[in-house]
Amino acid sequence: MSVASRPALDGKSAIVTGAGSGVGAASALRFAEEGAKVVCADIRLDLAEETVRRIEKAGGTATAVAADVSKEDDVIAMIAAAVDRFGRLDILFNNAGIPTPRLGAKLEDHTAEDFERLVGVNFGGIFFGSKHAVIQFKKQGGGGVILNTGSVAGLVAWGGSVYGATKGAVHQLTRAVAIEGAPFGIRANAIGPAGMPATNFMAAGGLPADAVASEKTTQQVAASHPLGRAITAEDCAEAAVFLVSDRALNITGVIVPVDGGYVAR
Ligand SMILES: NC(=O)c1ccc[n+]([C@@H]2O[C@H](COP(=O)([O-])OP(=O)(O)OC[C@H]3O[C@@H](n4cnc5c(N)ncnc54)[C@H](O)[C@@H]3O)[C@@H](O)[C@H]2O)c1
């Protein structure tokens, strides 16, 4: 037995969406640390490029791609970029997502445009990503891994009605892809984070800048979790590394809450 362990993702070709910030950036960095070659995809190319710079500075291999995951052509091009650059696709982490446009908005406050954007990015992005990853996995053979970012908001009624419904849809698509993909060696799982005050998500939802990641917001979020700590992007990245690695070879169709016990109550 060797004491040194092999990197969990040695030589794998991976795509992370929403890789310019938060969970996506933390996961892209951890995937690279574990030996993966990473396509960092984001609607904001500048942010994806910044993540690539951080990975390269740490000695890893990565490339940036601009992609709006709600657009099928962008998703097709993103997967082609991974195949062109790294020869194949082993892992797709469908992580990009957007919050309720005005945090705290009630169902009746959502406009038709809010609805279309939430469904288009949060559910459409995972539909297009999963569809084209499965096509690529079947074409190249040897299976493949899909990981989706859902939310505790898809498990309990928290975090916004339409937003939560899109995340419930993500969870259900995850299970369905897992069952359809199993005969082909394709695994599909999801993580379900609880509130993460330190990413850019809450600001994207309209939380005032002085409240984002403030001590008060962090404490409020932490207090709502049985373990008493706010969830971080790094917490999610650790769960992601495990689920996309061969260490989880016999795990498919599960939604793993990363929530400090929030939904266990
Ligand atoms: N932060 C939270 O409280 C929280 C809680 C539960 C689940 N989540 C989920 O975690 C995931 C990541 O969120 P985060 O907290 O890291 O947020 P974040 O805002 O810090 O990062 C999201 C990234 O996705 C990118 N993005 C947005 N729309 C995109 C699109 N159409 N195509 C491609 N990229 C796009 C953004 O540019 C950004 O870089 C999301 O799916 C979110 O729903 C977040």
CSV table of C-alpha atoms and ligand atoms in Angstrom, one decimal:
chain,number,residue,atom,x,y,z
A,1,MET,CA,0.0,0.0,0.0
A,2,SER,CA,1.3,3.5,-0.9
A,3,VAL,CA,0.8,6.3,1.6
A,4,ALA,CA,0.6,8.9,-1.2
A,5,SER,CA,-2.8,9.0,-2.8
A,6,ARG,CA,-3.4,9.6,-6.5
A,7,PRO,CA,-5.1,12.8,-7.5
A,8,ALA,CA,-8.8,12.1,-7.7
A,9,LEU,CA,-9.3,13.5,-11.2
A,10,ASP,CA,-5.9,12.6,-12.7
A,11,GLY,CA,-6.0,13.3,-16.5
A,12,LYS,CA,-9.7,13.9,-16.7
A,13,SER,CA,-11.2,16.4,-19.1
A,14,ALA,CA,-13.8,18.5,-17.3
A,15,ILE,CA,-16.1,21.5,-17.9
A,16,VAL,CA,-17.4,23.7,-15.1
A,17,THR,CA,-20.1,26.2,-16.0
A,18,GLY,CA,-20.4,29.4,-14.0
A,19,ALA,CA,-16.7,29.0,-13.4
A,20,GLY,CA,-16.1,32.7,-13.1
A,21,SER,CA,-17.3,33.0,-9.5
A,22,GLY,CA,-18.4,31.3,-6.3
A,23,VAL,CA,-19.0,27.5,-6.5
A,24,GLY,CA,-17.9,27.3,-10.1
A,25,ALA,CA,-14.6,29.1,-9.5
A,26,ALA,CA,-13.9,27.1,-6.3
A,27,SER,CA,-14.7,23.8,-8.1
A,28,ALA,CA,-12.6,24.6,-11.2
A,29,LEU,CA,-9.7,25.2,-8.9
A,30,ARG,CA,-10.2,22.0,-6.9
A,31,PHE,CA,-10.7,19.9,-10.1
A,32,ALA,CA,-7.4,21.3,-11.5
A,33,GLU,CA,-5.7,20.6,-8.2
A,34,GLU,CA,-6.9,17.0,-8.4
A,35,GLY,CA,-5.3,16.7,-11.9
A,36,ALA,CA,-8.2,17.5,-14.2
A,37,LYS,CA,-7.8,19.7,-17.3
A,38,VAL,CA,-10.6,22.2,-17.0
A,39,VAL,CA,-12.7,24.2,-19.4
A,40,CYS,CA,-13.9,27.2,-17.4
A,41,ALA,CA,-17.2,28.4,-19.0
A,42,ASP,CA,-19.1,31.5,-18.0
A,43,ILE,CA,-21.4,34.1,-19.6
A,44,ARG,CA,-18.7,36.5,-18.4
A,45,LEU,CA,-15.5,35.6,-20.3
A,46,ASP,CA,-13.4,38.0,-18.2
A,47,LEU,CA,-14.4,36.1,-15.0
A,48,ALA,CA,-13.7,32.7,-16.6
A,49,GLU,CA,-10.3,34.0,-17.7
A,50,GLU,CA,-9.5,35.1,-14.2
A,51,THR,CA,-10.2,31.6,-12.9
A,52,VAL,CA,-8.0,30.2,-15.6
A,53,ARG,CA,-5.2,32.5,-14.5
A,54,ARG,CA,-5.6,31.3,-10.9
A,55,ILE,CA,-5.5,27.7,-12.1
A,56,GLU,CA,-2.4,28.2,-14.2
A,57,LYS,CA,-0.6,30.1,-11.4
A,58,ALA,CA,-1.2,27.1,-9.3
A,59,GLY,CA,0.4,24.9,-12.0
A,60,GLY,CA,-2.8,23.5,-13.4
A,61,THR,CA,-4.3,23.3,-17.0
A,62,ALA,CA,-7.4,25.2,-18.0
A,63,THR,CA,-9.0,27.2,-20.8
A,64,ALA,CA,-11.7,29.8,-20.7
A,65,VAL,CA,-14.9,29.7,-22.9
A,66,ALA,CA,-17.7,32.3,-23.1
A,67,ALA,CA,-21.0,30.5,-22.9
A,68,ASP,CA,-24.6,31.4,-22.0
A,69,VAL,CA,-25.9,28.0,-20.8
A,70,SER,CA,-29.4,29.0,-21.7
A,71,LYS,CA,-28.4,29.0,-25.4
A,72,GLU,CA,-28.1,25.5,-27.0
A,73,ASP,CA,-25.6,26.6,-29.6
A,74,ASP,CA,-23.3,28.0,-26.8
A,75,VAL,CA,-23.5,24.7,-24.9
A,76,ILE,CA,-22.7,22.7,-28.1
A,77,ALA,CA,-19.6,25.0,-28.7
A,78,MET,CA,-18.5,24.7,-25.1
A,79,ILE,CA,-18.5,20.9,-25.3
A,80,ALA,CA,-16.7,21.0,-28.6
A,81,ALA,CA,-14.1,23.3,-27.1
A,82,ALA,CA,-13.3,20.7,-24.4
A,83,VAL,CA,-13.1,17.9,-27.0
A,84,ASP,CA,-10.9,20.1,-29.3
A,85,ARG,CA,-8.5,21.1,-26.5
A,86,PHE,CA,-8.4,18.0,-24.3
A,87,GLY,CA,-9.4,15.2,-26.7
A,88,ARG,CA,-12.6,14.1,-25.0
A,89,LEU,CA,-15.0,15.0,-22.2
A,90,ASP,CA,-15.1,13.0,-19.0
A,91,ILE,CA,-17.0,15.4,-16.6
A,92,LEU,CA,-19.6,18.1,-17.0
A,93,PHE,CA,-20.4,20.2,-13.9
A,94,ASN,CA,-23.6,22.1,-14.8
A,95,ASN,CA,-23.3,24.7,-12.1
A,96,ALA,CA,-24.3,28.1,-13.5
A,97,GLY,CA,-27.4,29.5,-12.0
A,98,ILE,CA,-29.2,32.8,-11.3
A,99,PRO,CA,-31.2,33.8,-8.2
A,100,THR,CA,-34.7,35.2,-7.8
A,101,PRO,CA,-34.3,38.6,-9.6
A,102,ARG,CA,-35.3,40.7,-6.6
A,103,LEU,CA,-34.5,38.6,-3.5
A,104,GLY,CA,-37.6,38.1,-1.5
A,105,ALA,CA,-39.9,38.5,-4.5
A,106,LYS,CA,-43.2,36.7,-4.0
A,107,LEU,CA,-44.7,34.5,-6.7
A,108,GLU,CA,-47.0,37.3,-7.9
A,109,ASP,CA,-44.1,39.7,-8.2
A,110,HIS,CA,-42.4,37.7,-10.9
A,111,THR,CA,-42.8,39.0,-14.4
A,112,ALA,CA,-43.0,36.8,-17.5
A,113,GLU,CA,-39.4,37.8,-18.3
A,114,ASP,CA,-38.3,36.8,-14.8
A,115,PHE,CA,-39.9,33.4,-15.3
A,116,GLU,CA,-38.4,32.8,-18.7
A,117,ARG,CA,-34.9,33.8,-17.6
A,118,LEU,CA,-35.0,31.7,-14.4
A,119,VAL,CA,-36.3,28.7,-16.3
A,120,GLY,CA,-34.0,29.3,-19.2
A,121,VAL,CA,-30.8,29.5,-17.2
A,122,ASN,CA,-31.4,27.3,-14.2
A,123,PHE,CA,-33.3,24.5,-15.9
A,124,GLY,CA,-32.6,25.1,-19.6
A,125,GLY,CA,-28.9,25.3,-18.9
A,126,ILE,CA,-28.9,21.9,-17.2
A,127,PHE,CA,-31.1,20.4,-19.9
A,128,PHE,CA,-28.8,21.6,-22.8
A,129,GLY,CA,-25.6,20.6,-20.8
A,130,SER,CA,-26.9,17.2,-19.9
A,131,LYS,CA,-28.2,16.5,-23.4
A,132,HIS,CA,-25.0,17.4,-25.2
A,133,ALA,CA,-22.8,15.7,-22.6
A,134,VAL,CA,-24.7,12.5,-23.0
A,135,ILE,CA,-24.4,12.7,-26.8
A,136,GLN,CA,-20.6,13.3,-26.5
A,137,PHE,CA,-20.2,10.5,-23.9
A,138,LYS,CA,-22.1,8.0,-26.1
A,139,LYS,CA,-20.1,9.0,-29.1
A,140,GLN,CA,-16.7,8.6,-27.5
A,141,GLY,CA,-17.6,5.6,-25.3
A,142,GLY,CA,-16.4,4.7,-21.8
A,143,GLY,CA,-19.2,6.5,-19.8
A,144,GLY,CA,-19.0,10.0,-18.3
A,145,VAL,CA,-20.1,12.0,-15.3
A,146,ILE,CA,-22.6,14.8,-15.0
A,147,LEU,CA,-22.9,16.9,-11.8
A,148,ASN,CA,-25.6,19.5,-11.4
A,149,THR,CA,-26.0,22.3,-8.9
A,150,GLY,CA,-29.4,22.2,-7.5
A,151,SER,CA,-30.3,23.8,-4.2
A,152,VAL,CA,-32.0,23.2,-0.8
A,153,ALA,CA,-34.6,25.5,-2.5
A,154,GLY,CA,-35.5,22.5,-4.7
A,155,LEU,CA,-36.0,20.3,-1.6
A,156,VAL,CA,-38.0,22.6,0.7
A,157,ALA,CA,-40.0,25.8,0.1
A,158,TRP,CA,-37.2,28.3,0.6
A,159,GLY,CA,-35.3,30.7,-1.6
A,160,GLY,CA,-38.1,31.9,-4.0
A,161,SER,CA,-41.0,30.1,-5.6
A,162,VAL,CA,-39.9,30.1,-9.2
A,163,TYR,CA,-36.2,29.7,-8.4
A,164,GLY,CA,-37.0,26.8,-6.1
A,165,ALA,CA,-39.2,25.2,-8.8
A,166,THR,CA,-36.3,25.4,-11.3
A,167,LYS,CA,-34.1,23.7,-8.8
A,168,GLY,CA,-36.7,21.0,-8.1
A,169,ALA,CA,-36.7,20.4,-11.9
A,170,VAL,CA,-32.9,20.2,-11.8
A,171,HIS,CA,-33.1,17.4,-9.2
A,172,GLN,CA,-35.7,15.5,-11.2
A,173,LEU,CA,-33.7,15.7,-14.4
A,174,THR,CA,-30.6,14.5,-12.5
A,175,ARG,CA,-32.5,11.3,-11.4
A,176,ALA,CA,-33.9,10.7,-14.9
A,177,VAL,CA,-30.5,11.2,-16.6
A,178,ALA,CA,-28.9,8.9,-14.1
A,179,ILE,CA,-31.4,6.1,-14.9
A,180,GLU,CA,-31.2,6.6,-18.7
A,181,GLY,CA,-27.4,6.9,-18.6
A,182,ALA,CA,-26.6,4.0,-16.3
A,183,PRO,CA,-26.5,1.3,-19.0
A,184,PHE,CA,-23.9,3.5,-20.8
A,185,GLY,CA,-21.7,4.0,-17.7
A,186,ILE,CA,-23.0,7.6,-17.4
A,187,ARG,CA,-23.5,8.9,-13.8
A,188,ALA,CA,-25.5,12.0,-12.9
A,189,ASN,CA,-25.7,13.5,-9.4
A,190,ALA,CA,-26.5,16.9,-7.9
A,191,ILE,CA,-25.4,19.0,-5.0
A,192,GLY,CA,-28.0,21.0,-3.1
A,193,PRO,CA,-26.3,24.0,-1.4
A,194,ALA,CA,-28.0,26.1,1.2
A,195,GLY,CA,-27.5,29.9,1.4
A,196,MET,CA,-23.9,31.0,0.7
A,197,PRO,CA,-23.4,34.6,1.6
A,198,ALA,CA,-19.9,34.9,0.3
A,199,THR,CA,-20.5,34.2,-3.4
A,200,ASN,CA,-21.8,36.8,-5.9
A,201,PHE,CA,-25.2,35.1,-6.0
A,202,MET,CA,-27.0,37.3,-3.4
A,203,ALA,CA,-25.7,40.5,-5.0
A,204,ALA,CA,-27.0,39.1,-8.3
A,205,GLY,CA,-30.3,38.8,-6.6
A,206,GLY,CA,-30.2,42.4,-5.5
A,207,LEU,CA,-28.9,42.1,-1.9
A,208,PRO,CA,-27.3,45.6,-1.2
A,209,ALA,CA,-23.5,45.5,-1.6
A,210,ASP,CA,-22.9,46.4,2.1
A,211,ALA,CA,-25.0,43.4,3.2
A,212,VAL,CA,-23.3,40.8,0.9
A,213,ALA,CA,-20.9,38.6,2.9
A,214,SER,CA,-21.2,41.1,5.8
A,215,GLU,CA,-20.7,39.7,9.3
A,216,LYS,CA,-24.5,40.2,10.0
A,217,THR,CA,-25.7,38.4,6.9
A,218,THR,CA,-23.2,35.6,7.4
A,219,GLN,CA,-24.3,35.1,11.0
A,220,GLN,CA,-28.0,35.2,10.1
A,221,VAL,CA,-27.4,32.5,7.4
A,222,ALA,CA,-25.2,30.4,9.7
A,223,ALA,CA,-27.8,30.5,12.5
A,224,SER,CA,-30.3,28.9,10.2
A,225,HIS,CA,-28.2,25.8,9.8
A,226,PRO,CA,-28.0,23.1,12.6
A,227,LEU,CA,-24.2,23.0,12.3
A,228,GLY,CA,-24.1,26.8,12.8
A,229,ARG,CA,-21.8,27.7,9.9
A,230,ALA,CA,-22.6,29.4,6.7
A,231,ILE,CA,-22.0,27.2,3.6
A,232,THR,CA,-19.0,28.2,1.5
A,233,ALA,CA,-18.2,27.7,-2.2
A,234,GLU,CA,-15.3,25.5,-1.0
A,235,ASP,CA,-17.7,23.2,0.9
A,236,CYS,CA,-19.5,22.7,-2.4
A,237,ALA,CA,-16.3,22.2,-4.3
A,238,GLU,CA,-15.2,19.3,-2.0
A,239,ALA,CA,-18.5,17.5,-2.5
A,240,ALA,CA,-18.2,18.1,-6.2
A,241,VAL,CA,-14.7,16.6,-6.4
A,242,PHE,CA,-15.9,13.5,-4.7
A,243,LEU,CA,-19.1,13.1,-6.8
A,244,VAL,CA,-17.3,13.5,-10.1
A,245,SER,CA,-14.4,11.3,-9.2
A,246,ASP,CA,-14.1,7.5,-9.5
A,247,ARG,CA,-14.4,7.4,-5.7
A,248,ALA,CA,-18.1,7.8,-6.3
A,249,LEU,CA,-18.2,5.1,-9.1
A,250,ASN,CA,-21.3,3.5,-7.6
A,251,ILE,CA,-23.2,6.6,-6.8
A,252,THR,CA,-25.7,8.0,-9.2
A,253,GLY,CA,-29.1,9.7,-9.1
A,254,VAL,CA,-28.5,11.3,-5.7
A,255,ILE,CA,-29.0,14.9,-4.6
A,256,VAL,CA,-26.4,15.7,-1.9
A,257,PRO,CA,-27.4,18.6,0.3
A,258,VAL,CA,-24.4,20.8,1.3
A,259,ASP,CA,-26.4,22.6,3.9
A,260,GLY,CA,-25.1,22.1,7.4
A,261,GLY,CA,-28.1,19.9,8.2
A,262,TYR,CA,-30.7,22.5,7.0
A,263,VAL,CA,-33.1,20.0,5.3
A,264,ALA,CA,-32.6,17.2,7.9
A,265,ARG,CA,-34.7,19.0,10.5
B,1,LIG,N1,-25.2,31.3,-3.2
B,1,LIG,C1,-26.3,30.7,-2.7
B,1,LIG,O1,-26.9,31.1,-1.7
B,1,LIG,C2,-26.8,29.4,-3.4
B,1,LIG,C3,-27.6,28.5,-2.7
B,1,LIG,C4,-28.0,27.4,-3.3
B,1,LIG,C5,-27.7,27.1,-4.6
B,1,LIG,N2,-26.9,28.0,-5.3
B,1,LIG,C6,-26.6,27.6,-6.7
B,1,LIG,O2,-25.2,27.5,-6.8
B,1,LIG,C7,-24.8,27.8,-8.2
B,1,LIG,C8,-23.6,28.8,-8.2
B,1,LIG,O3,-24.0,29.9,-7.5
B,1,LIG,P1,-22.9,30.9,-6.8
B,1,LIG,O4,-23.4,31.1,-5.4
B,1,LIG,O5,-21.6,30.4,-7.0
B,1,LIG,O6,-23.2,32.2,-7.6
B,1,LIG,P2,-22.3,33.3,-8.3
B,1,LIG,O7,-23.2,34.4,-8.7
B,1,LIG,O8,-21.1,33.7,-7.4
B,1,LIG,O9,-21.7,32.6,-9.6
B,1,LIG,C9,-22.5,32.2,-10.7
B,1,LIG,C10,-21.7,32.3,-12.0
B,1,LIG,O10,-22.5,31.9,-13.0
B,1,LIG,C11,-22.4,32.8,-14.1
B,1,LIG,N3,-23.6,32.7,-14.9
B,1,LIG,C12,-24.8,33.4,-14.7
B,1,LIG,N4,-25.6,33.1,-15.7
B,1,LIG,C13,-25.0,32.3,-16.6
B,1,LIG,C14,-25.4,31.8,-17.9
B,1,LIG,N5,-26.6,32.0,-18.4
B,1,LIG,N6,-24.4,31.0,-18.5
B,1,LIG,C15,-23.2,30.8,-18.0
B,1,LIG,N7,-22.8,31.4,-16.8
B,1,LIG,C16,-23.7,32.1,-16.1
B,1,LIG,C17,-22.1,34.1,-13.5
B,1,LIG,O11,-21.5,35.0,-14.4
B,1,LIG,C18,-21.2,33.7,-12.3
B,1,LIG,O12,-19.9,33.8,-12.6
B,1,LIG,C19,-26.1,28.3,-8.9
B,1,LIG,O13,-26.6,27.3,-9.6
B,1,LIG,C20,-27.0,28.7,-7.7
B,1,LIG,O14,-28.3,28.6,-8.1
B,1,LIG,C21,-26.4,29.1,-4.7
